Amino acid sequence: MPLVFVYGTLQRGGRGHVLCGLHTQSTLGPAVAHALDLFLVPGVGFNFPAAIRGKGTVSGELYVVDEPTLARMAQFETALYAPEFVEVTTADGRFTYVAATFLWAREIDGLLPAGMDAEGRYVFPVSTE
Ligand code: PCA
């Protein structure tokens, strides 16, 4: 079954998490994705995150999902994002995998750089969205 890294609204507590049924799927827990940069797309009342290939590390969560869940996630992300493979390491640093993730598929002109946590990893905090 597909391994999927989520870093935005699909994270636990985010708007898309239960909607897509991710709460019913197995998780490998918190993880970081490599060689990405993270921006914020300004929205009405909230910003949403946009990761692209880059030099940074992005904090998120890793899931093993079934095909129906993956299909719901792709539908939720719309054509603004495209599924691509990235290297992801579990937060405990023990395991590195290649996982699918939804990268921003549009221009980044006008987007804001996302914030970082104490370890210098880009982070989109779902609790404050
Ligand atoms: N949803 C996807 C990509 C960005 C977003 O807000 C995610 O959580 O990984």
mmCIF file of N, CA and C and ligand atoms in Angstrom:
data_model
loop_
_atom_site.group_PDB
_atom_site.id
_atom_site.type_symbol
_atom_site.label_atom_id
_atom_site.label_comp_id
_atom_site.label_asym_id
_atom_site.label_seq_id
_atom_site.Cartn_x
_atom_site.Cartn_y
_atom_site.Cartn_z
ATOM 1 N N MET A 1 0.849 -1.194 0.000
ATOM 2 C CA MET A 1 0.000 0.000 0.000
ATOM 3 C C MET A 1 0.876 1.232 0.000
ATOM 4 N N PRO A 2 0.387 2.320 -0.587
ATOM 5 C CA PRO A 2 1.213 3.519 -0.704
ATOM 6 C C PRO A 2 1.584 4.140 0.644
ATOM 7 N N LEU A 3 2.809 4.630 0.677
ATOM 8 C CA LEU A 3 3.320 5.396 1.813
ATOM 9 C C LEU A 3 3.153 6.862 1.419
ATOM 10 N N VAL A 4 2.509 7.642 2.281
ATOM 11 C CA VAL A 4 2.237 9.036 1.934
ATOM 12 C C VAL A 4 2.660 9.963 3.071
ATOM 13 N N PHE A 5 3.420 11.004 2.715
ATOM 14 C CA PHE A 5 3.854 12.035 3.664
ATOM 15 C C PHE A 5 2.911 13.225 3.533
ATOM 16 N N VAL A 6 2.361 13.683 4.658
ATOM 17 C CA VAL A 6 1.500 14.875 4.642
ATOM 18 C C VAL A 6 2.121 15.954 5.522
ATOM 19 N N TYR A 7 2.013 17.206 5.097
ATOM 20 C CA TYR A 7 2.686 18.302 5.794
ATOM 21 C C TYR A 7 1.779 19.498 6.025
ATOM 22 N N GLY A 8 0.545 19.416 5.573
ATOM 23 C CA GLY A 8 -0.347 20.582 5.648
ATOM 24 C C GLY A 8 -1.674 20.230 6.270
ATOM 25 N N THR A 9 -2.726 20.545 5.540
ATOM 26 C CA THR A 9 -4.075 20.379 6.082
ATOM 27 C C THR A 9 -4.499 18.914 6.185
ATOM 28 N N LEU A 10 -3.686 17.995 5.658
ATOM 29 C CA LEU A 10 -4.001 16.566 5.805
ATOM 30 C C LEU A 10 -3.447 15.986 7.109
ATOM 31 N N GLN A 11 -2.654 16.763 7.834
ATOM 32 C CA GLN A 11 -2.117 16.284 9.112
ATOM 33 C C GLN A 11 -3.249 16.125 10.136
ATOM 34 N N ARG A 12 -2.965 15.331 11.160
ATOM 35 C CA ARG A 12 -3.942 15.140 12.237
ATOM 36 C C ARG A 12 -4.329 16.507 12.797
ATOM 37 N N GLY A 13 -5.639 16.752 12.895
ATOM 38 C CA GLY A 13 -6.120 18.054 13.353
ATOM 39 C C GLY A 13 -6.381 19.021 12.208
ATOM 40 N N GLY A 14 -5.903 18.704 11.019
ATOM 41 C CA GLY A 14 -6.105 19.574 9.855
ATOM 42 C C GLY A 14 -7.457 19.323 9.199
ATOM 43 N N ARG A 15 -7.877 20.274 8.375
ATOM 44 C CA ARG A 15 -9.224 20.221 7.781
ATOM 45 C C ARG A 15 -9.463 18.988 6.926
ATOM 46 N N GLY A 16 -8.407 18.494 6.251
ATOM 47 C CA GLY A 16 -8.621 17.392 5.326
ATOM 48 C C GLY A 16 -8.445 16.009 5.937
ATOM 49 N N HIS A 17 -7.971 15.953 7.167
ATOM 50 C CA HIS A 17 -7.548 14.672 7.753
ATOM 51 C C HIS A 17 -8.698 13.666 7.864
ATOM 52 N N VAL A 18 -9.756 14.053 8.564
ATOM 53 C CA VAL A 18 -10.893 13.156 8.746
ATOM 54 C C VAL A 18 -11.713 13.068 7.460
ATOM 55 N N LEU A 19 -11.809 14.187 6.765
ATOM 56 C CA LEU A 19 -12.549 14.239 5.494
ATOM 57 C C LEU A 19 -12.052 13.171 4.522
ATOM 58 N N CYS A 20 -10.744 12.982 4.473
ATOM 59 C CA CYS A 20 -10.165 12.003 3.554
ATOM 60 C C CYS A 20 -10.074 10.610 4.176
ATOM 61 N N GLY A 21 -10.429 10.484 5.455
ATOM 62 C CA GLY A 21 -10.397 9.179 6.124
ATOM 63 C C GLY A 21 -9.015 8.779 6.615
ATOM 64 N N LEU A 22 -8.106 9.752 6.715
ATOM 65 C CA LEU A 22 -6.745 9.411 7.163
ATOM 66 C C LEU A 22 -6.718 8.892 8.600
ATOM 67 N N HIS A 23 -7.721 9.272 9.384
ATOM 68 C CA HIS A 23 -7.778 8.821 10.787
ATOM 69 C C HIS A 23 -8.018 7.318 10.890
ATOM 70 N N THR A 24 -8.412 6.677 9.787
ATOM 71 C CA THR A 24 -8.638 5.226 9.802
ATOM 72 C C THR A 24 -7.425 4.447 9.292
ATOM 73 N N GLN A 25 -6.379 5.155 8.897
ATOM 74 C CA GLN A 25 -5.219 4.520 8.259
ATOM 75 C C GLN A 25 -4.059 4.355 9.259
ATOM 76 N N SER A 26 -3.115 3.479 8.913
ATOM 77 C CA SER A 26 -1.945 3.280 9.779
ATOM 78 C C SER A 26 -0.982 4.445 9.622
ATOM 79 N N THR A 27 -0.377 4.853 10.736
ATOM 80 C CA THR A 27 0.600 5.927 10.655
ATOM 81 C C THR A 27 1.951 5.452 11.168
ATOM 82 N N LEU A 28 3.004 5.968 10.559
ATOM 83 C CA LEU A 28 4.357 5.734 11.053
ATOM 84 C C LEU A 28 4.792 6.928 11.891
ATOM 85 N N GLY A 29 3.850 7.838 12.154
ATOM 86 C CA GLY A 29 4.086 8.944 13.066
ATOM 87 C C GLY A 29 4.728 10.155 12.432
ATOM 88 N N PRO A 30 5.232 11.069 13.281
ATOM 89 C CA PRO A 30 5.856 12.283 12.769
ATOM 90 C C PRO A 30 7.095 11.955 11.962
ATOM 91 N N ALA A 31 7.338 12.770 10.942
ATOM 92 C CA ALA A 31 8.448 12.500 10.024
ATOM 93 C C ALA A 31 8.884 13.811 9.384
ATOM 94 N N VAL A 32 10.033 13.784 8.734
ATOM 95 C CA VAL A 32 10.488 14.962 7.982
ATOM 96 C C VAL A 32 10.805 14.546 6.550
ATOM 97 N N ALA A 33 10.452 15.417 5.624
ATOM 98 C CA ALA A 33 10.755 15.189 4.212
ATOM 99 C C ALA A 33 11.937 16.064 3.823
ATOM 100 N N HIS A 34 12.821 15.513 3.005
ATOM 101 C CA HIS A 34 14.065 16.183 2.628
ATOM 102 C C HIS A 34 13.957 16.899 1.281
ATOM 103 N N ALA A 35 14.853 17.870 1.098
ATOM 104 C CA ALA A 35 15.017 18.563 -0.196
ATOM 105 C C ALA A 35 13.735 19.225 -0.677
ATOM 106 N N LEU A 36 13.064 19.901 0.269
ATOM 107 C CA LEU A 36 11.851 20.659 -0.065
ATOM 108 C C LEU A 36 11.930 22.030 0.589
ATOM 109 N N ASP A 37 11.246 22.995 0.016
ATOM 110 C CA ASP A 37 11.021 24.285 0.671
ATOM 111 C C ASP A 37 9.515 24.476 0.804
ATOM 112 N N LEU A 38 9.130 25.238 1.820
ATOM 113 C CA LEU A 38 7.705 25.381 2.125
ATOM 114 C C LEU A 38 7.284 26.848 2.095
ATOM 115 N N PHE A 39 6.203 27.105 1.407
ATOM 116 C CA PHE A 39 5.627 28.455 1.313
ATOM 117 C C PHE A 39 4.197 28.417 1.818
ATOM 118 N N LEU A 40 3.645 29.620 2.047
ATOM 119 C CA LEU A 40 2.246 29.730 2.451
ATOM 120 C C LEU A 40 1.475 30.452 1.357
ATOM 121 N N VAL A 41 0.326 29.882 1.009
ATOM 122 C CA VAL A 41 -0.569 30.502 0.048
ATOM 123 C C VAL A 41 -1.583 31.311 0.852
ATOM 124 N N PRO A 42 -1.582 32.641 0.696
ATOM 125 C CA PRO A 42 -2.520 33.439 1.491
ATOM 126 C C PRO A 42 -3.955 33.156 1.064
ATOM 127 N N GLY A 43 -4.806 32.820 2.036
ATOM 128 C CA GLY A 43 -6.211 32.555 1.755
ATOM 129 C C GLY A 43 -7.084 33.506 2.558
ATOM 130 N N VAL A 44 -8.380 33.335 2.441
ATOM 131 C CA VAL A 44 -9.305 34.181 3.194
ATOM 132 C C VAL A 44 -9.486 33.555 4.578
ATOM 133 N N GLY A 45 -8.916 34.182 5.584
ATOM 134 C CA GLY A 45 -9.051 33.681 6.952
ATOM 135 C C GLY A 45 -7.996 32.673 7.350
ATOM 136 N N PHE A 46 -7.332 32.079 6.410
ATOM 137 C CA PHE A 46 -6.278 31.115 6.741
ATOM 138 C C PHE A 46 -5.304 31.021 5.578
ATOM 139 N N ASN A 47 -4.094 30.568 5.857
ATOM 140 C CA ASN A 47 -3.126 30.278 4.806
ATOM 141 C C ASN A 47 -3.038 28.778 4.631
ATOM 142 N N PHE A 48 -2.704 28.328 3.444
ATOM 143 C CA PHE A 48 -2.430 26.897 3.314
ATOM 144 C C PHE A 48 -1.052 26.696 2.706
ATOM 145 N N PRO A 49 -0.430 25.550 3.005
ATOM 146 C CA PRO A 49 0.975 25.370 2.695
ATOM 147 C C PRO A 49 1.229 24.794 1.310
ATOM 148 N N ALA A 50 2.382 25.149 0.762
ATOM 149 C CA ALA A 50 2.755 24.723 -0.580
ATOM 150 C C ALA A 50 4.229 24.313 -0.548
ATOM 151 N N ALA A 51 4.510 23.025 -0.675
ATOM 152 C CA ALA A 51 5.892 22.549 -0.698
ATOM 153 C C ALA A 51 6.341 22.361 -2.135
ATOM 154 N N ILE A 52 7.585 22.762 -2.385
ATOM 155 C CA ILE A 52 8.196 22.532 -3.694
ATOM 156 C C ILE A 52 9.589 21.925 -3.467
ATOM 157 N N ARG A 53 10.191 21.400 -4.500
ATOM 158 C CA ARG A 53 11.550 20.876 -4.376
ATOM 159 C C ARG A 53 12.494 22.007 -4.004
ATOM 160 N N GLY A 54 13.424 21.756 -3.086
ATOM 161 C CA GLY A 54 14.319 22.819 -2.630
ATOM 162 C C GLY A 54 15.432 22.261 -1.774
ATOM 163 N N LYS A 55 15.860 23.068 -0.814
ATOM 164 C CA LYS A 55 17.034 22.707 -0.011
ATOM 165 C C LYS A 55 16.693 22.433 1.443
ATOM 166 N N GLY A 56 15.442 22.612 1.825
ATOM 167 C CA GLY A 56 15.075 22.527 3.237
ATOM 168 C C GLY A 56 14.508 21.173 3.635
ATOM 169 N N THR A 57 14.027 21.131 4.863
ATOM 170 C CA THR A 57 13.412 19.946 5.448
ATOM 171 C C THR A 57 12.036 20.363 5.955
ATOM 172 N N VAL A 58 11.036 19.538 5.677
ATOM 173 C CA VAL A 58 9.663 19.886 6.041
ATOM 174 C C VAL A 58 9.125 18.867 7.042
ATOM 175 N N SER A 59 8.554 19.365 8.113
ATOM 176 C CA SER A 59 7.991 18.518 9.155
ATOM 177 C C SER A 59 6.575 18.077 8.776
ATOM 178 N N GLY A 60 6.230 16.825 9.077
ATOM 179 C CA GLY A 60 4.889 16.328 8.755
ATOM 180 C C GLY A 60 4.640 14.975 9.395
ATOM 181 N N GLU A 61 3.789 14.180 8.753
ATOM 182 C CA GLU A 61 3.399 12.861 9.270
ATOM 183 C C GLU A 61 3.393 11.859 8.118
ATOM 184 N N LEU A 62 3.716 10.619 8.454
ATOM 185 C CA LEU A 62 3.822 9.565 7.446
ATOM 186 C C LEU A 62 2.722 8.517 7.653
ATOM 187 N N TYR A 63 2.016 8.165 6.578
ATOM 188 C CA TYR A 63 0.901 7.218 6.649
ATOM 189 C C TYR A 63 1.057 6.116 5.616
ATOM 190 N N VAL A 64 0.497 4.964 5.937
ATOM 191 C CA VAL A 64 0.316 3.889 4.957
ATOM 192 C C VAL A 64 -1.160 3.909 4.604
ATOM 193 N N VAL A 65 -1.472 4.231 3.365
ATOM 194 C CA VAL A 65 -2.886 4.432 3.031
ATOM 195 C C VAL A 65 -3.357 3.437 1.975
ATOM 196 N N ASP A 66 -4.652 3.103 2.036
ATOM 197 C CA ASP A 66 -5.231 2.255 0.994
ATOM 198 C C ASP A 66 -5.607 3.127 -0.214
ATOM 199 N N GLU A 67 -5.921 2.468 -1.309
ATOM 200 C CA GLU A 67 -6.169 3.196 -2.565
ATOM 201 C C GLU A 67 -7.370 4.144 -2.477
ATOM 202 N N PRO A 68 -8.490 3.734 -1.849
ATOM 203 C CA PRO A 68 -9.611 4.685 -1.753
ATOM 204 C C PRO A 68 -9.236 5.959 -0.987
ATOM 205 N N THR A 69 -8.437 5.803 0.059
ATOM 206 C CA THR A 69 -8.010 6.981 0.830
ATOM 207 C C THR A 69 -7.105 7.863 -0.014
ATOM 208 N N LEU A 70 -6.175 7.244 -0.729
ATOM 209 C CA LEU A 70 -5.275 8.022 -1.593
ATOM 210 C C LEU A 70 -6.078 8.788 -2.655
ATOM 211 N N ALA A 71 -7.096 8.147 -3.192
ATOM 212 C CA ALA A 71 -7.935 8.801 -4.205
ATOM 213 C C ALA A 71 -8.669 10.000 -3.602
ATOM 214 N N ARG A 72 -9.160 9.850 -2.357
ATOM 215 C CA ARG A 72 -9.827 10.988 -1.689
ATOM 216 C C ARG A 72 -8.843 12.133 -1.449
ATOM 217 N N MET A 73 -7.622 11.768 -1.069
ATOM 218 C CA MET A 73 -6.604 12.799 -0.819
ATOM 219 C C MET A 73 -6.303 13.570 -2.102
ATOM 220 N N ALA A 74 -6.153 12.848 -3.201
ATOM 221 C CA ALA A 74 -5.847 13.497 -4.482
ATOM 222 C C ALA A 74 -6.982 14.430 -4.889
ATOM 223 N N GLN A 75 -8.208 14.007 -4.637
ATOM 224 C CA GLN A 75 -9.368 14.834 -4.969
ATOM 225 C C GLN A 75 -9.402 16.076 -4.085
ATOM 226 N N PHE A 76 -9.096 15.896 -2.800
ATOM 227 C CA PHE A 76 -9.074 17.013 -1.845
ATOM 228 C C PHE A 76 -8.024 18.044 -2.237
ATOM 229 N N GLU A 77 -6.897 17.581 -2.731
ATOM 230 C CA GLU A 77 -5.788 18.499 -3.059
ATOM 231 C C GLU A 77 -6.012 19.250 -4.376
ATOM 232 N N THR A 78 -6.919 18.798 -5.174
ATOM 233 C CA THR A 78 -7.242 19.406 -6.472
ATOM 234 C C THR A 78 -6.003 19.494 -7.378
ATOM 235 N N ALA A 79 -6.121 20.206 -8.462
ATOM 236 C CA ALA A 79 -5.023 20.340 -9.430
ATOM 237 C C ALA A 79 -3.963 21.327 -8.973
ATOM 238 N N LEU A 80 -4.159 21.955 -7.794
ATOM 239 C CA LEU A 80 -3.131 22.849 -7.253
ATOM 240 C C LEU A 80 -1.887 22.066 -6.835
ATOM 241 N N TYR A 81 -2.061 20.782 -6.548
ATOM 242 C CA TYR A 81 -0.969 19.932 -6.070
ATOM 243 C C TYR A 81 -0.845 18.709 -6.977
ATOM 244 N N ALA A 82 0.373 18.178 -7.072
ATOM 245 C CA ALA A 82 0.588 16.960 -7.845
ATOM 246 C C ALA A 82 1.346 15.953 -6.974
ATOM 247 N N PRO A 83 0.947 14.677 -7.000
ATOM 248 C CA PRO A 83 1.650 13.669 -6.209
ATOM 249 C C PRO A 83 3.037 13.400 -6.782
ATOM 250 N N GLU A 84 4.033 13.440 -5.900
ATOM 251 C CA GLU A 84 5.412 13.176 -6.315
ATOM 252 C C GLU A 84 6.108 12.406 -5.205
ATOM 253 N N PHE A 85 7.227 11.752 -5.542
ATOM 254 C CA PHE A 85 7.949 10.976 -4.541
ATOM 255 C C PHE A 85 9.063 11.799 -3.910
ATOM 256 N N VAL A 86 9.193 11.685 -2.591
ATOM 257 C CA VAL A 86 10.240 12.384 -1.835
ATOM 258 C C VAL A 86 10.847 11.424 -0.813
ATOM 259 N N GLU A 87 12.041 11.766 -0.318
ATOM 260 C CA GLU A 87 12.668 10.993 0.767
ATOM 261 C C GLU A 87 12.181 11.522 2.099
ATOM 262 N N VAL A 88 11.785 10.599 2.949
ATOM 263 C CA VAL A 88 11.192 10.964 4.238
ATOM 264 C C VAL A 88 11.863 10.150 5.345
ATOM 265 N N THR A 89 12.229 10.815 6.438
ATOM 266 C CA THR A 89 12.832 10.129 7.588
ATOM 267 C C THR A 89 11.905 10.243 8.792
ATOM 268 N N THR A 90 11.710 9.143 9.499
ATOM 269 C CA THR A 90 10.872 9.175 10.694
ATOM 270 C C THR A 90 11.504 10.108 11.730
ATOM 271 N N ALA A 91 10.661 10.702 12.574
ATOM 272 C CA ALA A 91 11.126 11.736 13.507
ATOM 273 C C ALA A 91 12.206 11.210 14.453
ATOM 274 N N ASP A 92 12.189 9.912 14.728
ATOM 275 C CA ASP A 92 13.225 9.343 15.599
ATOM 276 C C ASP A 92 14.546 9.123 14.849
ATOM 277 N N GLY A 93 14.543 9.424 13.557
ATOM 278 C CA GLY A 93 15.760 9.327 12.752
ATOM 279 C C GLY A 93 16.137 7.916 12.343
ATOM 280 N N ARG A 94 15.292 6.931 12.644
ATOM 281 C CA ARG A 94 15.691 5.534 12.437
ATOM 282 C C ARG A 94 15.474 5.027 11.026
ATOM 283 N N PHE A 95 14.448 5.520 10.341
ATOM 284 C CA PHE A 95 14.105 4.937 9.043
ATOM 285 C C PHE A 95 13.895 6.023 7.992
ATOM 286 N N THR A 96 14.433 5.771 6.804
ATOM 287 C CA THR A 96 14.203 6.672 5.675
ATOM 288 C C THR A 96 13.500 5.900 4.568
ATOM 289 N N TYR A 97 12.449 6.491 4.043
ATOM 290 C CA TYR A 97 11.642 5.860 3.002
ATOM 291 C C TYR A 97 11.485 6.811 1.826
ATOM 292 N N VAL A 98 11.069 6.250 0.709
ATOM 293 C CA VAL A 98 10.555 7.076 -0.383
ATOM 294 C C VAL A 98 9.035 7.038 -0.256
ATOM 295 N N ALA A 99 8.432 8.205 -0.153
ATOM 296 C CA ALA A 99 6.981 8.290 0.032
ATOM 297 C C ALA A 99 6.398 9.269 -0.973
ATOM 298 N N ALA A 100 5.124 9.083 -1.272
ATOM 299 C CA ALA A 100 4.413 10.063 -2.095
ATOM 300 C C ALA A 100 4.046 11.260 -1.237
ATOM 301 N N THR A 101 4.001 12.431 -1.843
ATOM 302 C CA THR A 101 3.499 13.624 -1.159
ATOM 303 C C THR A 101 2.888 14.534 -2.203
ATOM 304 N N PHE A 102 2.070 15.472 -1.761
ATOM 305 C CA PHE A 102 1.436 16.397 -2.703
ATOM 306 C C PHE A 102 2.232 17.690 -2.733
ATOM 307 N N LEU A 103 2.985 17.877 -3.825
ATOM 308 C CA LEU A 103 3.773 19.103 -3.995
ATOM 309 C C LEU A 103 2.947 20.145 -4.741
ATOM 310 N N TRP A 104 3.235 21.409 -4.432
ATOM 311 C CA TRP A 104 2.580 22.550 -5.080
ATOM 312 C C TRP A 104 2.892 22.517 -6.579
ATOM 313 N N ALA A 105 1.868 22.608 -7.413
ATOM 314 C CA ALA A 105 2.048 22.449 -8.858
ATOM 315 C C ALA A 105 1.911 23.774 -9.606
ATOM 316 N N ARG A 106 1.876 24.892 -8.842
ATOM 317 C CA ARG A 106 1.713 26.204 -9.468
ATOM 318 C C ARG A 106 2.944 27.069 -9.217
ATOM 319 N N GLU A 107 2.901 28.294 -9.738
ATOM 320 C CA GLU A 107 3.979 29.250 -9.488
ATOM 321 C C GLU A 107 4.044 29.606 -8.006
ATOM 322 N N ILE A 108 5.240 29.991 -7.552
ATOM 323 C CA ILE A 108 5.365 30.405 -6.143
ATOM 324 C C ILE A 108 5.459 31.925 -6.009
ATOM 325 N N ASP A 109 5.340 32.656 -7.124
ATOM 326 C CA ASP A 109 5.353 34.126 -7.051
ATOM 327 C C ASP A 109 4.256 34.602 -6.103
ATOM 328 N N GLY A 110 4.610 35.504 -5.198
ATOM 329 C CA GLY A 110 3.610 36.074 -4.295
ATOM 330 C C GLY A 110 3.339 35.245 -3.057
ATOM 331 N N LEU A 111 3.939 34.061 -2.949
ATOM 332 C CA LEU A 111 3.727 33.252 -1.748
ATOM 333 C C LEU A 111 4.692 33.691 -0.643
ATOM 334 N N LEU A 112 4.314 33.404 0.592
ATOM 335 C CA LEU A 112 5.122 33.789 1.750
ATOM 336 C C LEU A 112 5.945 32.594 2.196
ATOM 337 N N PRO A 113 7.184 32.808 2.668
ATOM 338 C CA PRO A 113 7.933 31.671 3.199
ATOM 339 C C PRO A 113 7.274 31.172 4.490
ATOM 340 N N ALA A 114 7.224 29.877 4.661
ATOM 341 C CA ALA A 114 6.631 29.307 5.877
ATOM 342 C C ALA A 114 7.605 29.436 7.039
ATOM 343 N N GLY A 115 7.086 29.303 8.237
ATOM 344 C CA GLY A 115 7.919 29.364 9.437
ATOM 345 C C GLY A 115 8.676 28.076 9.670
ATOM 346 N N MET A 116 9.636 28.142 10.577
ATOM 347 C CA MET A 116 10.443 26.964 10.929
ATOM 348 C C MET A 116 10.325 26.673 12.420
ATOM 349 N N ASP A 117 10.570 25.427 12.784
ATOM 350 C CA ASP A 117 10.591 25.061 14.203
ATOM 351 C C ASP A 117 12.007 25.270 14.764
ATOM 352 N N ALA A 118 12.199 24.897 16.021
ATOM 353 C CA ALA A 118 13.479 25.150 16.695
ATOM 354 C C ALA A 118 14.641 24.421 16.018
ATOM 355 N N GLU A 119 14.332 23.345 15.292
ATOM 356 C CA GLU A 119 15.382 22.580 14.600
ATOM 357 C C GLU A 119 15.640 23.077 13.182
ATOM 358 N N GLY A 120 14.964 24.170 12.800
ATOM 359 C CA GLY A 120 15.170 24.714 11.460
ATOM 360 C C GLY A 120 14.441 23.952 10.371
ATOM 361 N N ARG A 121 13.397 23.208 10.761
ATOM 362 C CA ARG A 121 12.572 22.516 9.760
ATOM 363 C C ARG A 121 11.330 23.354 9.488
ATOM 364 N N TYR A 122 10.990 23.455 8.230
ATOM 365 C CA TYR A 122 9.748 24.150 7.890
ATOM 366 C C TYR A 122 8.577 23.418 8.547
ATOM 367 N N VAL A 123 7.621 24.203 9.023
ATOM 368 C CA VAL A 123 6.481 23.571 9.679
ATOM 369 C C VAL A 123 5.196 24.347 9.382
ATOM 370 N N PHE A 124 4.125 23.612 9.123
ATOM 371 C CA PHE A 124 2.787 24.197 9.013
ATOM 372 C C PHE A 124 1.982 23.711 10.196
ATOM 373 N N PRO A 125 1.806 24.551 11.210
ATOM 374 C CA PRO A 125 1.129 24.091 12.423
ATOM 375 C C PRO A 125 -0.377 24.032 12.222
ATOM 376 N N VAL A 126 -0.934 22.839 12.179
ATOM 377 C CA VAL A 126 -2.361 22.694 11.898
ATOM 378 C C VAL A 126 -3.225 23.284 13.020
ATOM 379 N N SER A 127 -2.713 23.302 14.245
ATOM 380 C CA SER A 127 -3.524 23.749 15.377
ATOM 381 C C SER A 127 -3.840 25.239 15.311
ATOM 382 N N THR A 128 -3.022 26.009 14.576
ATOM 383 C CA THR A 128 -3.237 27.465 14.533
ATOM 384 C C THR A 128 -3.754 27.930 13.180
ATOM 385 N N GLU A 129 -4.133 27.008 12.300
ATOM 386 C CA GLU A 129 -4.555 27.425 10.958
ATOM 387 C C GLU A 129 -5.868 28.192 11.029
HETATM 388 N N1 PCA B 1 -2.455 19.411 2.083
HETATM 389 C C1 PCA B 1 -1.441 18.481 1.681
HETATM 390 C C2 PCA B 1 -0.503 19.276 0.893
HETATM 391 C C3 PCA B 1 -0.673 20.661 1.376
HETATM 392 C C4 PCA B 1 -1.957 20.649 2.116
HETATM 393 O O1 PCA B 1 -2.457 21.566 2.722
HETATM 394 C C5 PCA B 1 -0.802 17.902 2.908
HETATM 395 O O2 PCA B 1 -1.304 18.086 4.030
HETATM 396 O O3 PCA B 1 0.229 17.233 2.771
#
